[in-house]
Short mmCIF file of C-alpha atoms in Angstrom, two decimals:
data_model
loop_
_atom_site.label_atom_id
_atom_site.label_comp_id
_atom_site.label_asym_id
_atom_site.label_seq_id
_atom_site.Cartn_x
_atom_site.Cartn_y
_atom_site.Cartn_z
CA MET A 142 30.14 7.42 -5.06
CA ASN A 143 27.47 7.79 -7.60
CA ILE A 144 24.09 9.59 -5.66
CA ASP A 145 21.56 8.10 -8.41
CA GLN A 146 22.73 4.74 -8.25
CA LEU A 147 22.61 4.91 -4.27
CA ASN A 148 19.38 6.29 -4.43
CA HIS A 149 18.09 4.00 -6.90
CA TYR A 150 19.43 0.75 -4.47
CA LYS A 151 18.00 2.26 -1.49
CA GLN A 152 14.72 2.31 -3.39
CA LYS A 153 14.75 -1.18 -4.57
CA LEU A 154 15.01 -2.40 -1.09
CA ALA A 155 12.29 -0.66 -0.38
CA PHE A 156 9.84 -1.93 -2.60
CA GLU A 157 10.76 -5.23 -2.96
CA ALA A 158 12.17 -8.68 -0.88
CA ASP A 159 13.43 -11.88 -1.99
CA SER A 160 12.40 -14.97 -0.49
CA TRP A 161 15.13 -15.58 1.97
CA ASP A 162 13.92 -12.01 3.44
CA LEU A 163 10.16 -13.13 3.57
CA TYR A 164 10.88 -16.37 5.36
CA GLU A 165 13.09 -14.53 8.01
CA ALA A 166 10.39 -11.72 8.56
CA LEU A 167 7.36 -14.56 8.96
CA GLY A 168 10.13 -16.79 11.32
CA LYS A 169 10.25 -13.48 13.39
CA GLY A 170 7.04 -12.66 13.94
CA GLU A 171 7.21 -8.97 12.25
CA PRO A 172 3.87 -7.42 10.67
CA VAL A 173 4.01 -8.74 7.53
CA VAL A 174 0.70 -10.40 5.64
CA VAL A 175 1.24 -12.65 2.65
CA VAL A 176 -0.71 -11.78 -0.20
CA ASP A 177 -1.62 -14.12 -2.90
CA GLY A 178 -2.82 -11.77 -6.11
CA ARG A 179 -3.49 -14.55 -8.33
CA SER A 180 -6.86 -16.02 -8.82
CA ALA A 181 -8.71 -18.46 -6.13
CA GLU A 182 -7.88 -21.77 -8.99
CA ALA A 183 -4.12 -20.61 -8.80
CA TYR A 184 -4.45 -19.92 -4.85
CA ALA A 185 -6.03 -23.59 -4.44
CA ARG A 186 -3.41 -25.20 -6.20
CA GLU A 187 -0.73 -24.34 -4.33
CA HIS A 188 0.85 -20.93 -2.09
CA ILE A 189 3.22 -19.70 0.43
CA PRO A 190 1.78 -21.12 3.52
CA GLY A 191 -0.32 -18.24 5.47
CA ALA A 192 -0.82 -16.42 2.50
CA VAL A 193 -4.57 -14.79 1.95
CA ASN A 194 -5.70 -14.90 -1.35
CA LEU A 195 -6.83 -11.64 -2.53
CA PRO A 196 -7.22 -11.52 -6.72
CA HIS A 197 -6.06 -8.33 -7.71
CA ARG A 198 -8.70 -8.00 -10.08
CA GLU A 199 -11.14 -8.10 -7.35
CA ILE A 200 -9.29 -5.38 -5.25
CA SER A 201 -11.75 -2.27 -4.27
CA ALA A 202 -11.68 -0.70 -0.93
CA GLU A 203 -14.40 -2.74 -0.07
CA THR A 204 -12.72 -5.89 -0.46
CA VAL A 205 -9.62 -4.26 1.83
CA GLY A 206 -12.21 -3.19 4.65
CA ALA A 207 -10.76 -5.67 7.00
CA LEU A 208 -7.19 -5.27 6.33
CA ASP A 209 -4.76 -3.74 9.14
CA PRO A 210 -2.79 -0.76 7.24
CA SER A 211 -0.14 -0.77 10.04
CA LYS A 212 0.83 -3.94 8.58
CA LEU A 213 3.50 -4.93 5.18
CA TYR A 214 2.04 -6.39 2.74
CA VAL A 215 4.01 -8.57 0.40
CA CYS A 216 2.51 -9.45 -2.68
CA TYR A 217 3.15 -11.97 -4.85
CA CYS A 218 2.39 -14.49 -8.08
CA ASP A 219 3.73 -17.07 -10.25
CA GLY A 220 6.88 -15.16 -10.99
CA ILE A 221 8.76 -13.33 -13.33
CA GLY A 222 6.62 -13.90 -16.39
CA CYS A 223 3.38 -12.54 -14.06
CA ASN A 224 2.53 -9.48 -13.21
CA ALA A 225 -0.08 -10.10 -10.52
CA SER A 226 2.01 -9.36 -8.00
CA THR A 227 2.69 -5.61 -9.10
CA LYS A 228 -0.88 -5.05 -10.07
CA THR A 229 -1.78 -6.42 -6.47
CA ALA A 230 0.66 -4.10 -5.14
CA LEU A 231 -0.19 -1.04 -6.88
CA LYS A 232 -3.79 -1.51 -5.98
CA LEU A 233 -2.69 -1.78 -2.11
CA LEU A 234 -0.09 1.38 -2.29
CA THR A 235 -3.35 3.13 -3.80
CA LEU A 236 -5.91 2.32 -1.03
CA GLY A 237 -3.24 3.60 1.43
CA PHE A 238 -1.34 0.20 2.54
CA GLN A 239 2.52 -0.54 2.73
CA VAL A 240 3.52 -2.85 0.50
CA ARG A 241 6.40 -4.80 -1.40
CA GLU A 242 6.96 -7.07 -4.21
CA LEU A 243 8.19 -10.46 -4.10
CA MET A 244 10.65 -10.90 -6.14
CA GLY A 245 10.66 -14.36 -8.16
CA GLY A 246 7.50 -14.88 -6.95
CA LEU A 247 6.26 -18.47 -6.02
CA ASP A 248 8.39 -19.73 -8.75
CA TRP A 249 11.49 -18.59 -7.02
CA TRP A 250 9.74 -19.29 -3.23
CA LYS A 251 9.97 -22.58 -4.42
CA ARG A 252 13.34 -22.67 -6.15
CA ASP A 253 14.69 -21.47 -2.85
CA GLY A 254 13.84 -24.67 -1.42
CA TYR A 255 10.38 -23.18 0.61
CA ALA A 256 7.25 -25.32 1.33
CA THR A 257 3.81 -24.40 0.27
CA GLY A 258 0.18 -24.95 1.10
CA GLY A 259 -2.71 -26.17 -1.15
CA GLU A 260 -3.47 -28.84 -3.34
CA GLY A 261 0.01 -29.41 -4.77
CA ALA A 262 2.02 -28.27 -1.47
CA GLN A 263 5.65 -29.19 -1.32
CA VAL A 264 7.38 -29.61 1.94
CA GLY A 265 10.56 -27.83 0.85
CA ALA A 266 13.40 -27.29 3.04
CA ALA A 267 14.28 -23.85 4.87
CA ILE A 268 17.96 -22.92 3.26
CA SER A 269 20.46 -20.30 4.02
CA CYS A 270 20.52 -17.61 1.53
CA GLY A 271 24.25 -16.69 2.34
CA CYS A 272 24.41 -13.45 1.70
#
């Protein structure tokens, strides 16, 4: 067994979540907060239901003062062509929060069939990942 490769996959799973992981965690009532790191305008157009909008450019010790550090914060943005989720996760991590990045962001959330909120909300249909 390749120990380096084993550690790589363990670390990857510790730092990322996919849409199904997040949907399941939310459904089970796990202590997860979904964070949309995009602008307020993008959030208003469409977002993951229940997500809080915390634009990465505005994150500071002052703007996160009301957040519960005992929870896990799953950060997302538009998708693979956007790095706001990475910037959001990095900033929250440096401020002492537990974070994961949502793989594929809002794009993959919708591709996987989950509902969205906001002005452009989509109904969606929960799927079974099959994995």
